[in-house]
Short mmCIF file of N, CA and C in Angstrom, two decimals:
data_model
loop_
_atom_site.label_atom_id
_atom_site.label_comp_id
_atom_site.label_asym_id
_atom_site.label_seq_id
_atom_site.Cartn_x
_atom_site.Cartn_y
_atom_site.Cartn_z
N MET A 277 2.62 102.79 -54.82
CA MET A 277 2.85 102.44 -53.61
C MET A 277 4.00 103.63 -54.19
N THR A 278 4.85 104.43 -53.59
CA THR A 278 5.87 105.26 -53.76
C THR A 278 6.91 104.37 -52.95
N ASP A 279 8.58 104.54 -52.88
CA ASP A 279 9.03 103.58 -52.01
C ASP A 279 9.18 104.54 -50.98
N THR A 280 8.35 106.04 -50.47
CA THR A 280 8.65 106.32 -49.53
C THR A 280 6.86 106.03 -48.56
N GLU A 281 5.99 105.56 -49.16
CA GLU A 281 5.06 105.11 -48.58
C GLU A 281 5.11 103.47 -47.55
N ASN A 282 4.88 103.95 -46.20
CA ASN A 282 4.80 102.48 -45.74
C ASN A 282 4.38 101.61 -46.69
N PRO A 283 5.33 101.04 -46.84
CA PRO A 283 5.00 99.78 -47.01
C PRO A 283 3.64 98.43 -46.22
N ALA A 284 3.68 99.27 -45.31
CA ALA A 284 3.10 97.90 -44.52
C ALA A 284 1.31 98.44 -44.36
N LEU A 285 1.02 99.53 -45.26
CA LEU A 285 -0.08 100.03 -45.29
C LEU A 285 -0.58 98.51 -45.73
N LEU A 286 -0.02 97.84 -46.81
CA LEU A 286 -0.83 97.18 -48.02
C LEU A 286 -1.47 96.06 -46.75
N VAL A 287 -0.42 96.17 -45.56
CA VAL A 287 -1.07 94.87 -44.58
C VAL A 287 -2.52 95.50 -43.62
N ALA A 288 -2.62 96.23 -43.80
CA ALA A 288 -3.83 97.08 -43.54
C ALA A 288 -4.64 97.08 -44.20
N GLN A 289 -4.70 96.90 -45.31
CA GLN A 289 -5.72 97.29 -46.53
C GLN A 289 -5.74 95.91 -46.69
N GLY A 290 -4.88 94.73 -46.73
CA GLY A 290 -5.40 93.08 -46.72
C GLY A 290 -6.31 93.46 -46.08
N VAL A 291 -5.80 93.93 -44.10
CA VAL A 291 -7.13 92.75 -43.45
C VAL A 291 -8.09 93.63 -43.19
N GLU A 292 -8.92 94.87 -44.25
CA GLU A 292 -9.91 95.21 -44.14
C GLU A 292 -10.84 94.42 -45.26
N LYS A 293 -9.76 94.54 -45.89
CA LYS A 293 -10.69 93.31 -47.25
C LYS A 293 -10.80 92.12 -47.19
N CYS A 294 -10.17 91.55 -46.21
CA CYS A 294 -10.86 90.36 -45.01
C CYS A 294 -11.67 90.73 -44.43
N LEU A 295 -12.32 91.46 -43.80
CA LEU A 295 -12.93 91.80 -42.85
C LEU A 295 -14.23 91.94 -44.09
N GLU A 296 -13.88 92.60 -44.77
CA GLU A 296 -15.58 93.19 -45.72
C GLU A 296 -15.59 91.88 -46.19
N ILE A 297 -15.27 90.54 -46.53
CA ILE A 297 -15.77 89.32 -46.19
C ILE A 297 -16.44 88.88 -45.45
N ALA A 298 -15.68 88.87 -44.24
CA ALA A 298 -15.72 88.12 -43.37
C ALA A 298 -17.28 88.36 -42.06
N VAL A 299 -17.00 90.18 -43.23
CA VAL A 299 -18.74 90.14 -42.72
C VAL A 299 -19.96 89.15 -42.01
N THR A 300 -20.26 87.96 -43.54
CA THR A 300 -21.02 87.46 -44.12
C THR A 300 -21.21 85.97 -43.40
N TRP A 301 -19.85 86.48 -42.72
CA TRP A 301 -19.56 84.87 -42.06
C TRP A 301 -20.64 84.04 -40.70
N HIS A 302 -21.26 85.16 -40.39
CA HIS A 302 -22.47 84.75 -39.89
C HIS A 302 -23.14 83.79 -40.20
N ALA A 303 -23.85 83.90 -41.51
CA ALA A 303 -24.69 82.87 -42.28
C ALA A 303 -24.20 81.68 -42.46
N TRP A 304 -23.03 81.52 -42.11
CA TRP A 304 -22.26 79.81 -42.52
C TRP A 304 -23.38 78.68 -42.56
N ASP A 305 -23.17 77.95 -42.55
CA ASP A 305 -24.66 76.73 -42.39
C ASP A 305 -24.35 75.22 -41.89
N GLY A 306 -22.45 75.91 -41.60
CA GLY A 306 -22.21 75.05 -40.26
C GLY A 306 -20.99 73.38 -41.73
N GLN A 307 -21.70 73.68 -43.03
CA GLN A 307 -21.58 72.69 -43.87
C GLN A 307 -19.84 72.58 -44.31
N PRO A 308 -18.66 72.46 -44.84
CA PRO A 308 -17.43 72.51 -45.16
C PRO A 308 -17.41 72.51 -46.41
N ILE A 309 -16.55 73.97 -46.55
CA ILE A 309 -16.22 74.68 -47.61
C ILE A 309 -14.76 73.96 -48.79
N ALA A 310 -15.30 73.19 -49.73
CA ALA A 310 -14.53 72.56 -50.35
C ALA A 310 -12.92 74.01 -51.66
N GLY A 311 -12.35 73.22 -50.88
CA GLY A 311 -10.80 73.38 -51.64
C GLY A 311 -9.73 72.93 -51.91
N THR A 312 -9.14 73.30 -52.22
CA THR A 312 -8.23 72.69 -52.46
C THR A 312 -6.10 73.29 -52.02
N VAL A 313 -5.52 73.14 -52.06
CA VAL A 313 -4.37 73.00 -51.22
C VAL A 313 -3.10 72.21 -52.16
N ASP A 314 -2.44 73.40 -52.62
CA ASP A 314 -1.54 72.40 -53.70
C ASP A 314 -1.39 71.19 -53.94
N GLY A 315 -3.12 71.67 -54.68
CA GLY A 315 -3.95 70.47 -55.71
C GLY A 315 -3.86 68.88 -55.15
N GLY A 316 -3.93 69.45 -53.86
CA GLY A 316 -5.05 68.37 -52.88
C GLY A 316 -6.06 68.99 -52.24
N PRO A 317 -7.46 67.92 -52.17
CA PRO A 317 -8.46 68.27 -51.37
C PRO A 317 -7.98 69.06 -49.79
N ASN A 318 -8.76 69.87 -49.39
CA ASN A 318 -8.53 70.91 -48.78
C ASN A 318 -10.20 71.15 -48.29
N VAL A 319 -10.95 71.66 -46.39
CA VAL A 319 -11.78 71.89 -46.06
C VAL A 319 -11.48 73.42 -45.17
N TRP A 320 -12.80 74.09 -45.78
CA TRP A 320 -12.19 75.48 -44.59
C TRP A 320 -13.69 75.46 -44.76
N THR A 321 -13.70 76.83 -43.09
CA THR A 321 -14.57 76.86 -42.54
C THR A 321 -14.59 78.56 -42.29
N PRO A 322 -15.35 79.08 -41.85
CA PRO A 322 -14.65 80.58 -41.92
C PRO A 322 -13.78 80.49 -40.74
N GLY A 323 -14.34 79.86 -39.54
CA GLY A 323 -13.09 79.61 -38.30
C GLY A 323 -12.00 79.50 -38.41
N LYS A 324 -11.94 78.62 -39.47
CA LYS A 324 -10.25 77.77 -40.03
C LYS A 324 -9.69 79.29 -40.59
N ALA A 325 -10.37 79.72 -41.71
CA ALA A 325 -10.10 81.44 -42.56
C ALA A 325 -8.98 82.63 -41.73
N LEU A 326 -9.65 82.27 -40.75
CA LEU A 326 -10.13 83.57 -39.36
C LEU A 326 -8.58 83.20 -38.53
N ARG A 327 -8.34 81.60 -38.37
CA ARG A 327 -7.69 81.71 -37.70
C ARG A 327 -6.25 81.35 -38.43
N ARG A 328 -6.10 81.52 -39.90
CA ARG A 328 -4.84 80.92 -40.77
C ARG A 328 -4.61 83.00 -41.20
N ILE A 329 -5.57 83.76 -41.05
CA ILE A 329 -5.60 85.12 -41.29
C ILE A 329 -4.26 85.63 -40.00
N ASN A 330 -5.07 85.09 -38.66
CA ASN A 330 -4.15 85.35 -37.62
C ASN A 330 -3.34 85.14 -37.59
N ASP A 331 -2.94 83.66 -38.01
CA ASP A 331 -1.49 83.28 -37.69
C ASP A 331 -0.67 83.87 -38.40
N HIS A 332 -1.23 83.85 -39.77
CA HIS A 332 -0.40 84.55 -41.01
C HIS A 332 0.57 86.37 -40.41
N LEU A 333 -0.67 87.04 -40.29
CA LEU A 333 0.03 88.08 -39.58
C LEU A 333 0.58 88.09 -38.29
N ILE A 334 0.37 86.75 -37.33
CA ILE A 334 1.24 86.71 -36.20
C ILE A 334 2.76 85.85 -37.00
N ASP A 335 2.90 85.33 -37.66
CA ASP A 335 3.97 84.72 -38.04
C ASP A 335 4.77 85.69 -38.48
N HIS A 336 4.55 86.88 -39.42
CA HIS A 336 5.42 87.56 -39.80
C HIS A 336 5.59 89.21 -39.62
N LEU A 337 4.84 89.08 -38.30
CA LEU A 337 5.57 89.99 -37.54
C LEU A 337 6.25 90.05 -36.35
N HIS A 338 6.52 88.45 -36.56
CA HIS A 338 7.44 88.23 -35.75
C HIS A 338 8.77 88.51 -36.22
N GLU A 339 8.46 87.87 -37.66
CA GLU A 339 10.14 88.02 -38.55
C GLU A 339 10.30 89.36 -38.22
N VAL A 340 9.20 90.15 -38.88
CA VAL A 340 9.89 91.68 -38.86
C VAL A 340 10.71 91.99 -37.83
N GLU A 341 10.19 91.63 -36.54
CA GLU A 341 10.39 92.28 -35.80
C GLU A 341 12.08 90.73 -35.13
N ALA A 342 12.57 90.46 -35.27
CA ALA A 342 13.87 89.42 -35.86
C ALA A 342 14.58 89.74 -36.72
N LEU A 343 14.07 90.21 -37.57
CA LEU A 343 15.10 90.97 -38.57
C LEU A 343 16.14 92.16 -37.70
N LEU A 344 15.09 93.06 -37.70
CA LEU A 344 15.07 94.45 -37.18
C LEU A 344 16.20 94.40 -36.05
N ALA A 345 16.17 93.40 -35.14
CA ALA A 345 16.47 93.10 -34.06
C ALA A 345 18.16 92.13 -34.05
N GLY A 346 18.57 91.45 -35.79
CA GLY A 346 19.40 90.84 -36.06
C GLY A 346 19.13 89.70 -35.35
N ALA A 347 18.36 89.22 -34.91
CA ALA A 347 17.76 87.70 -34.36
C ALA A 347 17.49 86.62 -35.85
N GLU A 348 17.12 85.50 -35.50
CA GLU A 348 16.84 84.15 -36.12
C GLU A 348 15.37 84.60 -36.05
N PRO A 349 14.38 84.23 -36.47
CA PRO A 349 12.91 84.25 -36.43
C PRO A 349 13.20 82.60 -35.96
N MET A 350 12.01 82.27 -34.94
CA MET A 350 11.73 81.00 -34.55
C MET A 350 10.88 80.52 -35.70
N PRO A 351 11.13 79.56 -36.04
CA PRO A 351 10.88 78.57 -36.59
C PRO A 351 9.23 78.40 -36.43
N ASP A 352 8.40 78.32 -36.99
CA ASP A 352 6.57 78.68 -36.59
C ASP A 352 6.78 76.91 -37.09
N LYS A 353 5.33 76.56 -36.32
CA LYS A 353 5.52 74.71 -36.23
C LYS A 353 3.67 74.83 -35.97
N TRP A 354 3.28 75.89 -36.95
CA TRP A 354 2.05 75.42 -37.07
C TRP A 354 1.51 74.87 -37.80
N HIS A 355 0.42 73.76 -38.37
CA HIS A 355 -0.01 73.11 -38.94
C HIS A 355 -0.62 73.54 -40.91
N GLY A 356 -1.24 74.70 -39.78
CA GLY A 356 -1.19 75.59 -41.22
C GLY A 356 -2.33 75.63 -41.53
N ARG A 357 -2.41 75.74 -43.35
CA ARG A 357 -4.59 75.08 -43.98
C ARG A 357 -3.97 73.92 -44.34
N PHE A 358 -2.79 73.42 -43.85
CA PHE A 358 -2.84 72.09 -44.39
C PHE A 358 -4.11 71.14 -43.35
N VAL A 359 -4.36 71.59 -42.37
CA VAL A 359 -4.97 70.85 -41.71
C VAL A 359 -6.21 71.81 -41.59
N THR A 360 -7.68 71.57 -40.82
CA THR A 360 -8.76 71.75 -40.39
C THR A 360 -9.09 71.50 -38.39
N LEU A 361 -8.43 72.36 -37.73
CA LEU A 361 -8.45 71.66 -36.58
C LEU A 361 -10.18 72.18 -35.88
N GLY A 362 -10.11 71.20 -34.57
CA GLY A 362 -11.79 70.96 -34.52
C GLY A 362 -12.04 72.19 -33.95
N VAL A 363 -11.51 73.34 -33.43
CA VAL A 363 -12.03 74.33 -32.72
C VAL A 363 -12.59 75.75 -34.36
N ASP A 364 -12.01 75.07 -35.49
CA ASP A 364 -12.64 75.41 -36.41
C ASP A 364 -13.28 75.74 -36.91
N TRP A 365 -14.25 74.66 -36.48
CA TRP A 365 -15.88 73.96 -36.44
C TRP A 365 -16.33 74.69 -35.98
N GLY A 366 -16.25 75.94 -35.26
CA GLY A 366 -17.08 76.04 -34.61
C GLY A 366 -18.56 77.39 -35.41
N ARG A 367 -19.52 78.33 -34.25
CA ARG A 367 -20.00 78.81 -35.57
C ARG A 367 -19.67 80.41 -34.94
N LEU A 368 -19.33 81.27 -35.63
CA LEU A 368 -19.36 82.86 -35.86
C LEU A 368 -20.68 83.19 -36.26
N THR A 369 -20.57 84.23 -34.39
CA THR A 369 -21.75 84.58 -33.52
C THR A 369 -21.22 86.77 -34.51
N GLU A 370 -22.21 86.93 -34.01
CA GLU A 370 -21.60 88.47 -34.22
C GLU A 370 -20.71 89.21 -33.43
N PRO A 371 -20.77 88.56 -32.17
CA PRO A 371 -19.38 89.14 -30.84
C PRO A 371 -17.78 88.36 -31.58
N ASP A 372 -18.86 87.36 -31.99
CA ASP A 372 -17.15 86.67 -32.08
C ASP A 372 -16.76 86.61 -33.46
N PHE A 373 -17.96 87.54 -34.26
CA PHE A 373 -16.68 89.28 -35.59
C PHE A 373 -15.99 90.12 -34.76
N ASP A 374 -16.82 90.67 -33.94
CA ASP A 374 -16.45 91.91 -32.97
C ASP A 374 -14.93 91.50 -32.90
N GLU A 375 -14.94 90.90 -31.37
CA GLU A 375 -13.79 90.21 -31.84
C GLU A 375 -12.33 89.99 -32.58
N ALA A 376 -12.82 88.91 -33.63
CA ALA A 376 -11.67 88.80 -34.72
C ALA A 376 -11.52 90.32 -35.19
N GLN A 377 -12.59 91.27 -35.73
CA GLN A 377 -12.23 92.28 -36.00
C GLN A 377 -11.22 93.29 -35.50
N SER A 378 -11.45 93.28 -33.91
CA SER A 378 -10.41 93.80 -33.22
C SER A 378 -9.12 93.51 -33.38
N ARG A 379 -9.15 92.10 -32.84
CA ARG A 379 -7.62 91.83 -33.44
C ARG A 379 -6.63 91.94 -34.32
N LEU A 380 -8.03 91.98 -35.28
CA LEU A 380 -6.87 91.71 -36.82
C LEU A 380 -6.41 93.22 -37.35
N ARG A 381 -7.78 94.18 -36.96
CA ARG A 381 -7.84 95.51 -36.85
C ARG A 381 -6.13 95.71 -36.10
N ARG A 382 -5.63 95.25 -35.25
CA ARG A 382 -5.52 96.06 -34.27
C ARG A 382 -3.23 95.57 -34.33
N LEU A 383 -3.49 93.90 -35.56
CA LEU A 383 -2.56 93.84 -36.26
C LEU A 383 -2.17 94.01 -37.17
N GLY A 384 -2.91 94.56 -38.31
CA GLY A 384 -2.55 95.12 -39.06
C GLY A 384 -2.21 97.01 -38.72
N ARG A 385 -2.50 97.21 -38.03
CA ARG A 385 -2.00 98.40 -37.16
C ARG A 385 -0.63 98.39 -36.80
N THR A 386 -0.57 97.20 -36.39
CA THR A 386 1.18 96.90 -35.39
C THR A 386 1.93 97.59 -36.32
N TYR A 387 1.60 96.20 -37.94
CA TYR A 387 2.86 95.76 -38.76
C TYR A 387 2.79 97.64 -39.20
N VAL A 388 1.92 99.03 -39.29
CA VAL A 388 2.60 100.12 -39.77
C VAL A 388 3.62 100.68 -38.47
N LEU A 389 2.70 100.62 -37.78
CA LEU A 389 2.97 101.75 -36.47
C LEU A 389 5.03 101.12 -36.65
N ARG A 390 5.06 99.86 -36.52
CA ARG A 390 6.16 98.99 -36.83
C ARG A 390 7.48 99.45 -37.91
N TYR A 391 7.06 99.52 -39.07
CA TYR A 391 7.27 100.13 -40.21
C TYR A 391 7.77 101.44 -40.15
N ALA A 392 6.99 102.09 -39.71
CA ALA A 392 6.85 103.69 -38.55
C ALA A 392 8.89 104.65 -37.96
N ALA A 393 7.84 102.96 -36.72
CA ALA A 393 9.26 103.02 -36.40
C ALA A 393 10.88 102.85 -36.80
N ALA A 394 10.25 101.84 -37.64
CA ALA A 394 11.75 101.43 -38.38
C ALA A 394 12.28 102.46 -39.29
N GLY A 395 11.56 103.08 -40.25
CA GLY A 395 11.58 104.02 -40.98
C GLY A 395 12.28 103.22 -42.25
N VAL A 396 11.89 104.83 -43.51
CA VAL A 396 11.97 104.34 -44.69
C VAL A 396 13.65 103.24 -44.97
N GLN A 397 14.23 103.43 -44.18
CA GLN A 397 15.74 102.91 -44.73
C GLN A 397 16.52 101.35 -44.19
N GLU A 398 14.94 101.29 -43.66
CA GLU A 398 14.44 99.75 -43.16
C GLU A 398 13.91 98.72 -44.64
N TRP A 399 13.14 99.42 -45.13
CA TRP A 399 12.12 98.47 -45.74
C TRP A 399 12.80 97.72 -47.07
N ASP A 400 14.14 98.96 -47.90
CA ASP A 400 14.35 97.94 -48.68
C ASP A 400 16.03 97.35 -48.58
N ALA A 401 16.66 97.12 -47.02
CA ALA A 401 17.75 96.49 -47.08
C ALA A 401 17.59 96.05 -46.87
N PRO A 402 18.75 94.80 -47.20
CA PRO A 402 18.87 93.74 -47.57
C PRO A 402 19.45 93.15 -46.27
N ARG A 403 18.95 91.94 -46.08
CA ARG A 403 18.79 90.44 -44.55
C ARG A 403 19.56 89.68 -45.01
N GLY A 404 20.81 89.80 -46.24
CA GLY A 404 20.54 88.20 -46.22
C GLY A 404 19.63 87.51 -47.29
N SER A 405 19.71 86.01 -47.12
CA SER A 405 18.32 85.60 -47.71
C SER A 405 17.11 85.62 -47.63
N ALA A 406 17.18 86.73 -46.23
CA ALA A 406 16.09 87.16 -45.66
C ALA A 406 15.17 87.82 -46.77
N TRP A 407 13.86 87.95 -46.82
CA TRP A 407 12.75 88.78 -47.64
C TRP A 407 13.57 90.62 -46.80
N THR A 408 12.89 91.87 -47.87
CA THR A 408 13.69 92.96 -47.47
C THR A 408 12.14 93.05 -46.49
N LEU A 409 11.57 94.06 -45.44
CA LEU A 409 10.54 94.08 -45.11
C LEU A 409 9.13 94.72 -46.05
N ARG A 410 10.03 95.19 -46.86
CA ARG A 410 8.92 95.27 -47.97
C ARG A 410 8.15 94.60 -48.71
N HIS A 411 9.30 93.84 -49.33
CA HIS A 411 8.79 92.43 -49.84
C HIS A 411 7.73 91.48 -48.40
N ILE A 412 7.96 91.27 -47.15
CA ILE A 412 7.18 90.72 -46.70
C ILE A 412 5.77 91.17 -46.07
N ALA A 413 5.73 92.40 -46.76
CA ALA A 413 4.72 93.36 -46.27
C ALA A 413 3.38 93.22 -47.85
N GLU A 414 4.77 93.33 -48.74
CA GLU A 414 3.17 92.98 -49.85
C GLU A 414 3.13 91.73 -49.73
N HIS A 415 4.27 90.15 -49.41
CA HIS A 415 3.77 89.27 -49.40
C HIS A 415 2.33 88.87 -48.64
N VAL A 416 2.66 89.69 -46.85
CA VAL A 416 1.11 89.43 -46.29
C VAL A 416 0.06 90.15 -46.59
N SER A 417 0.22 91.13 -47.66
CA SER A 417 -0.89 92.00 -47.51
C SER A 417 -2.02 90.82 -48.40
N ASN A 418 -1.26 89.55 -49.62
CA ASN A 418 -2.44 88.59 -49.69
C ASN A 418 -3.04 87.57 -48.96
N VAL A 419 -3.00 88.08 -47.78
CA VAL A 419 -3.40 87.42 -46.37
C VAL A 419 -5.67 86.89 -47.04
N THR A 420 -5.18 87.95 -47.97
CA THR A 420 -7.13 88.38 -48.18
C THR A 420 -6.93 86.60 -49.34
N ALA A 421 -5.92 86.39 -49.12
CA ALA A 421 -6.39 84.44 -50.06
C ALA A 421 -7.55 83.58 -49.07
N TYR A 422 -7.38 83.80 -47.56
CA TYR A 422 -7.77 82.67 -46.48
C TYR A 422 -8.83 83.15 -46.33
N ALA A 423 -9.13 84.81 -46.47
CA ALA A 423 -11.05 85.06 -47.35
C ALA A 423 -11.21 84.95 -48.07
N ALA A 424 -10.84 84.59 -49.11
CA ALA A 424 -11.98 84.26 -50.23
C ALA A 424 -11.40 83.06 -50.31
N ALA A 425 -11.03 81.90 -49.68
CA ALA A 425 -11.14 80.42 -49.53
C ALA A 425 -12.64 80.11 -49.24
N VAL A 426 -13.07 80.86 -48.30
CA VAL A 426 -14.88 81.08 -48.00
C VAL A 426 -15.76 81.67 -48.03
N GLY A 427 -14.90 82.63 -49.09
CA GLY A 427 -16.04 83.50 -49.90
C GLY A 427 -16.98 84.35 -48.70
N ARG A 428 -17.95 85.28 -49.81
CA ARG A 428 -18.63 85.77 -48.81
C ARG A 428 -19.37 84.98 -48.38
N LEU A 429 -20.41 85.56 -47.39
CA LEU A 429 -22.51 83.38 -47.54
C LEU A 429 -22.92 84.82 -47.37
N THR A 430 -23.80 84.22 -47.83
CA THR A 430 -25.27 84.22 -47.84
C THR A 430 -26.21 83.98 -47.12
#
């Protein structure tokens, strides 16, 4: 990616990679998918992965907006990947996937539009101890790790 290409395109591409994996999750058998977080045991489900993808996109979009406004981002109070919530155990039906797909694609596009509106001069501007907007986009594009925790199901 060149310095003048919108780095938020990486976020939109990450969302698409997540959806390519998640399209198989309606085949989930309801059994926990074993994983680890920071070396400890952790349970994954399709619902948890979608929640984490959504939360991660929202969290960092808020950070981008706060940085551009010259404000401090609100700290997140989510438990994140360290817990599996009751709602995470629900079945993922085809309409559920359609809803998630629409939601996640809109979030990915919002990044692209927001970065475009901010302009190329903002993407690498220093922001004190905070990451640059480019660094945030590169980080958020790795949201695919949440989808990989569940993987493709057959």
